[in-house]
Amino acid sequence: MESLYLISFGEIALKGANRPFFERILMQGIKKALTPFDENVKLQKTHGRIYCFTKAPREKVMDSLKKVFGIVYISPAKSCGLNMEEINNTALEVMKSQKYTGKTFKVETRRPNKSFPIKSPEVSRQVGAHLLMNLDNLKVDVHHPQIRIDVEIREKAFLYSERVPGPGGLPLGCNGKAMLLLSGGIDSPVAAYMLMKRGVEIEPIYFHSFPFTSDRAKEKVIDLCRILAMYSGQTRLHVVNFTEVLKQIGENAPNEFLTIMMRRMMVRIAQQVAERVGAKALVTGESLGQVASQTLEALSATNEVATMPIFRPLIGFDKIEIIDIARRIGTYDISIEPYADCCTVFVPQHPKTRPDLSGVHEAESGLDVGELKEQGLKDIEIINVYPHI
Ligand code: ATP
Ligand code: MG
């Protein structure tokens, strides 16, 4: 049987002329999230709301919609005809679907459809009386009710009581696309989440250095992508064969500059790929001062080779805050699997923490940067990653 969900979206309602554009993208996002469970999802838009009709099982609907950016609340709802008898009976059904015994409640009515002759407070009063008459062990509390029954009088009547929070933010894709430097650690998947939350579609790139890093490390990155794809839908992971570049850096650059050289090569390669796929920025999981390569000087040395913006949404976050988000979005358990990535394998003994640019240029003078970049670009595997459902 088909069920109804009311979907509220907050911020995007504020965006004036852009609103139809945001709404359209949000509706596409909802459809995409639910299609695996129901190919015939029906969506209908009204003021600041989307009605979603679907046969998909409720827990799948709720799980999926909680990951669609732009959604503020999801309310499983019931609809009925515009007369008090049907409204009362539907309210009774909604209340019975709650654990109501011994609880306090309140009915709240809105009546955008003024052709319905009974005013909102009177509707609430009649519905409340009907509930009290038919159910034992219920009490009204208009100030701090434990259960709130919402009645909306529109072209039909819509009733609901639950408001399950969505992730908020802006619909995915309304702010273009960025390329994520995804490492397999805790931070970069969280960075991806932060950008996706602001409507940016993410295409991940991973620099793989077999045999310095095992194929299991690559599998781990794919697993992380599968979690991220639960928020974004199918995604394309670019796996760069970075081994030769890393070897060259190891042989031809001073040891204390290894990390910075590596990072600069990653940025050069990533932004070339970004241009190819229409991404307009790079995203990393860097956080100021977290490790030797994340000082202001080191970040500047990386930025110097960038021609597009590098977003570092975690720059001001503590590790504990990042871990909290990683747990919440479901990437943490995978991120802490022990397979080393190249940055862990190739850590210099005494890393340069405050590199000045002239030192960096000198360190890089032993490398054929153009050749290394081509080397990286010519061996890229593209993997289609599907959501983990
Ligand atoms: P993370 O937890 O994301 O691995 P980290 O704290 O381990 O971050 P670093 O290893 O210094 O920090 O990496 C900083 C950032 O550089 C990462 O967040 C990621 O965006 C990028 N990065 C590092 N290694 C790789 C890699 N092998 N492939 C792609 N991006 C990488
Ligand atoms: Mg790392």
Short mmCIF file of C-alpha atoms and ligand atoms in Angstrom, two decimals:
data_model
loop_
_atom_site.label_atom_id
_atom_site.label_comp_id
_atom_site.label_asym_id
_atom_site.label_seq_id
_atom_site.Cartn_x
_atom_site.Cartn_y
_atom_site.Cartn_z
CA MET A 1 0.00 0.00 0.00
CA GLU A 2 1.14 3.50 -0.76
CA SER A 3 2.19 5.68 2.15
CA LEU A 4 2.49 9.43 2.37
CA TYR A 5 5.39 11.48 3.73
CA LEU A 6 5.48 15.23 4.14
CA ILE A 7 8.92 16.61 3.49
CA SER A 8 9.82 20.07 4.80
CA PHE A 9 12.75 22.02 3.49
CA GLY A 10 13.91 25.09 5.34
CA GLU A 11 16.74 27.13 4.02
CA ILE A 12 15.99 26.66 0.37
CA ALA A 13 12.60 28.26 0.87
CA LEU A 14 14.49 31.47 1.59
CA LYS A 15 16.39 31.60 -1.63
CA GLY A 16 14.07 33.86 -3.61
CA ALA A 17 14.38 33.59 -7.35
CA ASN A 18 16.49 30.45 -7.09
CA ARG A 19 13.78 28.62 -5.27
CA PRO A 20 12.25 26.69 -8.19
CA PHE A 21 15.77 25.56 -9.14
CA PHE A 22 16.51 24.31 -5.60
CA GLU A 23 13.15 22.60 -5.36
CA ARG A 24 13.67 20.82 -8.64
CA ILE A 25 17.08 19.53 -7.56
CA LEU A 26 15.71 18.47 -4.19
CA MET A 27 12.90 16.53 -5.86
CA GLN A 28 15.41 14.80 -8.11
CA GLY A 29 17.49 13.92 -5.02
CA ILE A 30 14.48 12.43 -3.25
CA LYS A 31 13.51 10.42 -6.30
CA LYS A 32 17.03 9.11 -6.73
CA ALA A 33 17.23 8.08 -3.08
CA LEU A 34 13.95 6.16 -3.16
CA THR A 35 14.06 4.62 -6.63
CA PRO A 36 16.01 1.51 -5.49
CA PHE A 37 13.02 0.65 -3.28
CA ASP A 38 10.20 1.92 -5.45
CA GLU A 39 10.45 2.88 -9.12
CA ASN A 40 7.17 4.73 -9.05
CA VAL A 41 7.69 7.27 -6.30
CA LYS A 42 5.31 10.19 -6.76
CA LEU A 43 6.25 13.66 -5.63
CA GLN A 44 4.06 16.69 -5.42
CA LYS A 45 5.11 20.18 -4.47
CA THR A 46 3.21 22.75 -2.47
CA HIS A 47 4.31 25.77 -0.46
CA GLY A 48 7.53 24.89 1.35
CA ARG A 49 6.55 21.21 1.28
CA ILE A 50 6.91 18.15 -0.83
CA TYR A 51 4.41 15.33 -0.62
CA CYS A 52 5.95 11.98 -1.28
CA PHE A 53 3.79 8.96 -2.13
CA THR A 54 5.56 5.64 -2.15
CA LYS A 55 5.15 1.91 -1.66
CA ALA A 56 8.72 1.57 -0.32
CA PRO A 57 8.98 0.13 3.21
CA ARG A 58 8.89 2.81 5.84
CA GLU A 59 12.31 2.16 7.38
CA LYS A 60 13.92 2.34 3.92
CA VAL A 61 12.15 5.61 3.20
CA MET A 62 13.21 7.15 6.50
CA ASP A 63 16.80 5.89 6.25
CA SER A 64 17.17 7.18 2.71
CA LEU A 65 15.51 10.54 3.22
CA LYS A 66 17.63 11.24 6.29
CA LYS A 67 20.55 11.38 3.83
CA VAL A 68 19.02 13.74 1.28
CA PHE A 69 20.52 17.18 1.75
CA GLY A 70 18.02 20.03 1.82
CA ILE A 71 15.46 18.09 3.87
CA VAL A 72 14.77 19.58 7.29
CA TYR A 73 11.96 17.30 8.47
CA ILE A 74 10.28 14.14 7.31
CA SER A 75 6.81 13.38 8.63
CA PRO A 76 5.03 10.13 7.89
CA ALA A 77 1.49 11.42 7.28
CA LYS A 78 -2.06 10.47 6.42
CA SER A 79 -4.48 12.33 4.20
CA CYS A 80 -8.26 12.39 4.09
CA GLY A 81 -11.24 14.30 2.73
CA LEU A 82 -12.16 17.76 3.91
CA ASN A 83 -14.83 17.02 6.49
CA MET A 84 -14.64 16.78 10.26
CA GLU A 85 -15.72 13.16 10.46
CA GLU A 86 -12.84 11.98 8.28
CA ILE A 87 -10.38 14.35 9.94
CA ASN A 88 -11.37 13.09 13.40
CA ASN A 89 -11.02 9.45 12.41
CA THR A 90 -7.70 10.04 10.71
CA ALA A 91 -6.42 11.85 13.80
CA LEU A 92 -7.41 8.81 15.82
CA GLU A 93 -5.39 6.57 13.50
CA VAL A 94 -2.38 8.87 13.74
CA MET A 95 -2.58 8.91 17.52
CA LYS A 96 -2.94 5.13 17.68
CA SER A 97 0.27 4.78 15.70
CA GLN A 98 2.07 6.50 18.61
CA LYS A 99 2.83 5.14 22.07
CA TYR A 100 0.25 7.47 23.52
CA THR A 101 -0.80 5.82 26.79
CA GLY A 102 -0.30 8.13 29.73
CA LYS A 103 0.98 10.95 27.52
CA THR A 104 -0.04 14.55 27.06
CA PHE A 105 -0.95 15.93 23.65
CA LYS A 106 -1.98 18.94 21.66
CA VAL A 107 -3.59 19.39 18.24
CA GLU A 108 -2.21 22.13 16.02
CA THR A 109 -4.13 23.10 12.88
CA ARG A 110 -3.13 25.21 9.89
CA ARG A 111 -5.66 26.17 7.24
CA PRO A 112 -4.06 27.55 4.07
CA ASN A 113 -7.26 26.50 2.28
CA LYS A 114 -9.70 29.17 3.44
CA SER A 115 -12.60 27.61 1.56
CA PHE A 116 -12.82 25.12 4.40
CA PRO A 117 -15.38 26.79 6.65
CA ILE A 118 -14.14 25.79 10.10
CA LYS A 119 -11.37 27.91 11.56
CA SER A 120 -8.14 26.37 12.79
CA PRO A 121 -8.68 26.67 16.58
CA GLU A 122 -12.11 25.10 16.23
CA VAL A 123 -10.71 22.20 14.14
CA SER A 124 -8.06 21.60 16.82
CA ARG A 125 -10.70 21.70 19.55
CA GLN A 126 -12.99 19.21 17.81
CA VAL A 127 -10.15 16.82 16.95
CA GLY A 128 -8.84 17.02 20.54
CA ALA A 129 -12.28 16.25 21.94
CA HIS A 130 -12.66 13.29 19.58
CA LEU A 131 -9.33 11.84 20.71
CA LEU A 132 -10.16 12.27 24.40
CA MET A 133 -13.52 10.63 23.88
CA ASN A 134 -12.11 7.59 22.10
CA LEU A 135 -8.86 6.93 23.94
CA ASP A 136 -8.22 6.41 27.63
CA ASN A 137 -5.25 7.71 29.47
CA LEU A 138 -4.60 10.84 27.42
CA LYS A 139 -4.37 14.41 28.66
CA VAL A 140 -4.21 17.74 26.93
CA ASP A 141 -1.22 20.00 27.50
CA VAL A 142 -1.12 22.94 25.11
CA HIS A 143 2.22 24.25 26.38
CA HIS A 144 4.53 21.24 26.58
CA PRO A 145 2.75 18.33 24.94
CA GLN A 146 4.56 15.01 24.60
CA ILE A 147 2.70 14.30 21.38
CA ARG A 148 1.68 16.90 18.85
CA ILE A 149 -0.85 16.10 16.15
CA ASP A 150 -0.58 18.44 13.19
CA VAL A 151 -3.57 18.99 10.94
CA GLU A 152 -3.10 20.85 7.67
CA ILE A 153 -6.14 21.87 5.70
CA ARG A 154 -5.16 22.11 2.06
CA GLU A 155 -6.82 20.59 -1.02
CA LYS A 156 -7.17 17.61 1.31
CA ALA A 157 -6.52 17.30 5.01
CA PHE A 158 -3.04 16.10 5.99
CA LEU A 159 -2.31 14.77 9.45
CA TYR A 160 0.92 13.76 11.12
CA SER A 161 2.66 13.72 14.45
CA GLU A 162 6.28 12.75 13.93
CA ARG A 163 8.96 15.11 12.69
CA VAL A 164 12.11 13.21 11.97
CA PRO A 165 15.04 15.53 11.32
CA GLY A 166 16.70 15.38 7.90
CA PRO A 167 20.30 16.43 7.32
CA GLY A 168 19.47 20.06 6.42
CA GLY A 169 21.79 21.94 4.10
CA LEU A 170 21.21 22.49 0.39
CA PRO A 171 20.18 19.97 -2.27
CA LEU A 172 23.12 18.12 -3.74
CA GLY A 173 24.24 19.51 -7.07
CA CYS A 174 22.82 23.00 -6.66
CA ASN A 175 26.33 24.33 -6.04
CA GLY A 176 28.27 22.57 -8.76
CA LYS A 177 30.94 19.93 -8.39
CA ALA A 178 34.28 19.60 -6.60
CA MET A 179 37.01 16.97 -6.64
CA LEU A 180 37.73 15.33 -3.30
CA LEU A 181 41.22 14.14 -2.40
CA LEU A 182 40.13 10.99 -0.62
CA SER A 183 42.78 9.20 1.39
CA GLY A 184 41.14 6.49 3.43
CA GLY A 185 41.71 8.34 6.71
CA ILE A 186 39.09 9.79 9.03
CA ASP A 187 39.17 13.34 7.76
CA SER A 188 38.65 13.43 4.03
CA PRO A 189 35.26 11.61 4.02
CA VAL A 190 34.03 14.12 6.62
CA ALA A 191 35.30 16.97 4.44
CA ALA A 192 33.27 15.47 1.59
CA TYR A 193 30.18 15.41 3.76
CA MET A 194 30.58 19.10 4.68
CA LEU A 195 30.77 20.15 1.03
CA MET A 196 27.92 17.87 -0.03
CA LYS A 197 25.84 19.42 2.72
CA ARG A 198 26.28 22.77 1.01
CA GLY A 199 25.00 21.38 -2.26
CA VAL A 200 28.32 20.47 -3.87
CA GLU A 201 28.53 17.25 -5.80
CA ILE A 202 31.74 15.33 -5.04
CA GLU A 203 33.91 13.30 -7.35
CA PRO A 204 36.68 11.52 -5.40
CA ILE A 205 40.28 10.94 -6.44
CA TYR A 206 42.64 8.58 -4.63
CA PHE A 207 46.40 8.35 -5.10
CA HIS A 208 47.35 4.71 -4.87
CA SER A 209 50.94 3.54 -4.52
CA PHE A 210 51.00 -0.20 -4.91
CA PRO A 211 53.01 -2.04 -3.59
CA PHE A 212 53.93 0.61 -0.97
CA THR A 213 50.26 0.61 -0.13
CA SER A 214 48.33 -2.63 -0.36
CA ASP A 215 45.33 -3.29 -2.55
CA ARG A 216 43.38 -3.57 0.67
CA ALA A 217 44.00 0.17 1.17
CA LYS A 218 42.35 0.77 -2.19
CA GLU A 219 39.41 -1.46 -1.22
CA LYS A 220 39.05 0.63 1.91
CA VAL A 221 38.79 3.81 -0.15
CA ILE A 222 36.15 2.14 -2.34
CA ASP A 223 34.23 1.16 0.80
CA LEU A 224 34.33 4.76 1.98
CA CYS A 225 33.02 5.88 -1.40
CA ARG A 226 30.15 3.46 -1.02
CA ILE A 227 29.17 5.17 2.22
CA LEU A 228 29.50 8.63 0.66
CA ALA A 229 27.39 7.41 -2.26
CA MET A 230 24.55 6.81 0.18
CA TYR A 231 24.31 10.60 0.35
CA SER A 232 25.13 11.40 -3.26
CA GLY A 233 24.03 8.41 -5.29
CA GLN A 234 26.37 6.61 -7.66
CA THR A 235 29.78 8.21 -7.88
CA ARG A 236 33.00 7.83 -9.89
CA LEU A 237 36.25 7.19 -8.05
CA HIS A 238 39.45 8.11 -9.88
CA VAL A 239 42.38 5.96 -8.78
CA VAL A 240 45.72 7.41 -9.79
CA ASN A 241 48.67 5.05 -9.98
CA PHE A 242 51.04 7.19 -7.94
CA THR A 243 53.85 4.69 -7.44
CA GLU A 244 56.30 6.03 -10.01
CA VAL A 245 55.74 9.63 -8.94
CA LEU A 246 56.37 8.66 -5.35
CA LYS A 247 59.55 6.79 -6.27
CA GLN A 248 60.87 9.76 -8.21
CA ILE A 249 60.14 12.08 -5.31
CA GLY A 250 61.81 9.66 -2.91
CA GLU A 251 64.92 9.49 -5.07
CA ASN A 252 65.23 13.11 -6.17
CA ALA A 253 63.91 15.36 -3.42
CA PRO A 254 65.31 15.98 0.07
CA ASN A 255 63.73 13.67 2.64
CA GLU A 256 62.31 16.42 4.84
CA PHE A 257 60.30 17.76 1.88
CA LEU A 258 58.73 14.42 0.88
CA THR A 259 55.23 15.17 2.14
CA ILE A 260 55.12 18.63 0.63
CA MET A 261 56.40 17.40 -2.73
CA MET A 262 53.84 14.64 -2.68
CA ARG A 263 51.02 17.01 -1.82
CA ARG A 264 52.00 19.45 -4.55
CA MET A 265 52.02 16.64 -7.11
CA MET A 266 48.62 15.43 -5.90
CA VAL A 267 47.16 18.91 -6.34
CA ARG A 268 48.63 19.33 -9.81
CA ILE A 269 47.23 16.00 -10.96
CA ALA A 270 43.90 16.35 -9.18
CA GLN A 271 43.12 19.73 -10.65
CA GLN A 272 43.83 18.50 -14.16
CA VAL A 273 41.38 15.65 -13.61
CA ALA A 274 38.95 18.12 -12.02
CA GLU A 275 39.00 20.22 -15.16
CA ARG A 276 38.28 17.18 -17.28
CA VAL A 277 35.19 16.27 -15.27
CA GLY A 278 33.89 19.80 -14.77
CA ALA A 279 34.79 20.12 -11.08
CA LYS A 280 35.56 23.70 -10.05
CA ALA A 281 37.43 23.20 -6.77
CA LEU A 282 39.46 20.69 -4.78
CA VAL A 283 38.50 19.47 -1.30
CA THR A 284 40.85 18.02 1.33
CA GLY A 285 40.47 16.83 4.90
CA GLU A 286 43.24 19.04 6.25
CA SER A 287 42.87 20.64 9.66
CA LEU A 288 45.21 23.35 10.83
CA GLY A 289 48.16 22.07 12.86
CA GLN A 290 46.92 18.48 13.04
CA VAL A 291 50.14 17.08 11.55
CA ALA A 292 53.44 18.48 10.33
CA SER A 293 52.13 18.93 6.81
CA GLN A 294 49.21 21.02 7.96
CA THR A 295 50.90 24.18 9.17
CA LEU A 296 50.12 27.51 7.54
CA GLU A 297 53.46 27.38 5.72
CA ALA A 298 52.89 23.84 4.46
CA LEU A 299 49.36 24.64 3.33
CA SER A 300 50.66 27.72 1.52
CA ALA A 301 53.28 25.61 -0.23
CA THR A 302 50.47 23.34 -1.45
CA ASN A 303 48.28 26.25 -2.45
CA GLU A 304 51.02 27.76 -4.54
CA VAL A 305 50.57 25.16 -7.27
CA ALA A 306 46.76 25.34 -7.21
CA THR A 307 44.93 27.18 -9.95
CA MET A 308 41.50 26.41 -8.50
CA PRO A 309 40.26 26.94 -4.94
CA ILE A 310 41.16 24.25 -2.40
CA PHE A 311 38.42 23.91 0.19
CA ARG A 312 39.41 22.61 3.61
CA PRO A 313 36.14 22.53 5.50
CA LEU A 314 37.76 20.94 8.58
CA ILE A 315 40.41 23.61 8.97
CA GLY A 316 39.10 24.76 12.36
CA PHE A 317 37.85 21.43 13.68
CA ASP A 318 39.41 19.41 16.51
CA LYS A 319 40.00 15.73 15.88
CA ILE A 320 37.26 14.87 18.39
CA GLU A 321 34.73 16.95 16.49
CA ILE A 322 35.77 15.32 13.22
CA ILE A 323 35.44 11.85 14.73
CA ASP A 324 31.95 12.71 15.99
CA ILE A 325 30.81 13.58 12.49
CA ALA A 326 32.59 10.55 10.99
CA ARG A 327 30.66 8.31 13.41
CA ARG A 328 27.38 10.01 12.64
CA ILE A 329 27.74 9.75 8.87
CA GLY A 330 28.94 6.15 9.01
CA THR A 331 32.50 6.41 7.72
CA TYR A 332 34.42 6.07 11.00
CA ASP A 333 34.53 2.28 11.30
CA ILE A 334 35.96 1.96 7.80
CA SER A 335 38.40 4.85 8.22
CA ILE A 336 40.02 3.28 11.27
CA GLU A 337 40.76 -0.01 9.50
CA PRO A 338 44.53 -0.35 9.69
CA TYR A 339 45.59 -0.33 6.02
CA ALA A 340 48.29 2.28 5.56
CA ASP A 341 48.14 4.86 2.81
CA CYS A 342 51.16 6.39 1.13
CA CYS A 343 51.26 9.35 3.49
CA THR A 344 51.73 6.97 6.36
CA VAL A 345 54.32 4.88 4.55
CA PHE A 346 56.28 7.83 3.21
CA VAL A 347 56.56 9.95 6.30
CA PRO A 348 59.88 11.81 6.36
CA GLN A 349 62.02 11.28 9.46
CA HIS A 350 62.25 15.00 10.16
CA PRO A 351 59.52 16.68 8.15
CA LYS A 352 59.90 20.32 7.30
CA THR A 353 57.08 21.90 9.29
CA ARG A 354 57.58 25.52 8.27
CA PRO A 355 58.87 25.36 4.72
CA ASP A 356 59.58 28.69 3.04
CA LEU A 357 58.72 28.82 -0.62
CA SER A 358 62.29 29.26 -1.84
CA GLY A 359 63.25 26.08 0.05
CA VAL A 360 60.33 24.29 -1.55
CA HIS A 361 61.32 25.45 -5.03
CA GLU A 362 64.86 24.32 -4.46
CA ALA A 363 63.71 20.94 -3.19
CA GLU A 364 61.52 20.57 -6.26
CA SER A 365 64.27 21.57 -8.70
CA GLY A 366 65.53 17.99 -8.83
CA LEU A 367 62.16 16.80 -10.15
CA ASP A 368 60.73 16.97 -13.64
CA VAL A 369 57.35 18.17 -12.48
CA GLY A 370 55.74 18.23 -15.93
CA GLU A 371 56.86 14.69 -16.65
CA LEU A 372 55.68 13.45 -13.23
CA LYS A 373 52.31 15.01 -13.75
CA GLU A 374 51.93 13.28 -17.12
CA GLN A 375 53.04 10.07 -15.47
CA GLY A 376 50.22 10.31 -12.94
CA LEU A 377 47.62 11.40 -15.47
CA LYS A 378 48.28 8.60 -17.90
CA ASP A 379 47.47 5.81 -15.47
CA ILE A 380 44.10 6.48 -13.89
CA GLU A 381 41.47 3.85 -13.24
CA ILE A 382 37.86 5.01 -13.01
CA ILE A 383 35.65 2.95 -10.74
CA ASN A 384 31.87 3.34 -10.64
CA VAL A 385 30.80 3.13 -7.02
CA TYR A 386 27.23 2.39 -6.01
CA PRO A 387 25.61 3.25 -2.66
CA HIS A 388 25.91 0.78 0.17
CA ILE A 389 22.26 -0.19 0.72
P1 ATP B 1 42.83 11.85 6.35
O1 ATP B 1 42.29 11.40 7.65
O2 ATP B 1 41.79 12.43 5.43
O3 ATP B 1 43.71 10.81 5.70
P2 ATP B 1 45.11 12.98 7.58
O4 ATP B 1 44.86 13.65 8.86
O5 ATP B 1 45.64 11.59 7.58
O6 ATP B 1 43.78 13.06 6.70
P3 ATP B 1 47.10 13.64 5.66
O7 ATP B 1 47.40 12.22 5.48
O8 ATP B 1 48.20 14.63 5.90
O9 ATP B 1 46.07 13.94 6.81
O10 ATP B 1 46.31 14.11 4.39
C1 ATP B 1 45.72 15.38 4.31
C2 ATP B 1 44.73 15.38 3.17
O11 ATP B 1 45.38 15.13 1.94
C3 ATP B 1 43.70 14.28 3.29
O12 ATP B 1 42.61 14.67 4.12
C4 ATP B 1 43.29 14.08 1.85
O13 ATP B 1 42.36 15.06 1.47
C5 ATP B 1 44.59 14.30 1.11
N1 ATP B 1 45.30 13.03 0.87
C6 ATP B 1 46.27 12.48 1.59
N2 ATP B 1 46.67 11.30 1.07
C7 ATP B 1 45.92 11.08 -0.03
C8 ATP B 1 45.82 10.04 -1.02
N3 ATP B 1 46.59 8.95 -0.97
N4 ATP B 1 44.91 10.18 -2.00
C9 ATP B 1 44.12 11.27 -2.06
N5 ATP B 1 44.15 12.27 -1.17
C10 ATP B 1 45.04 12.19 -0.16
MG MG B 2 45.75 10.35 5.83
#
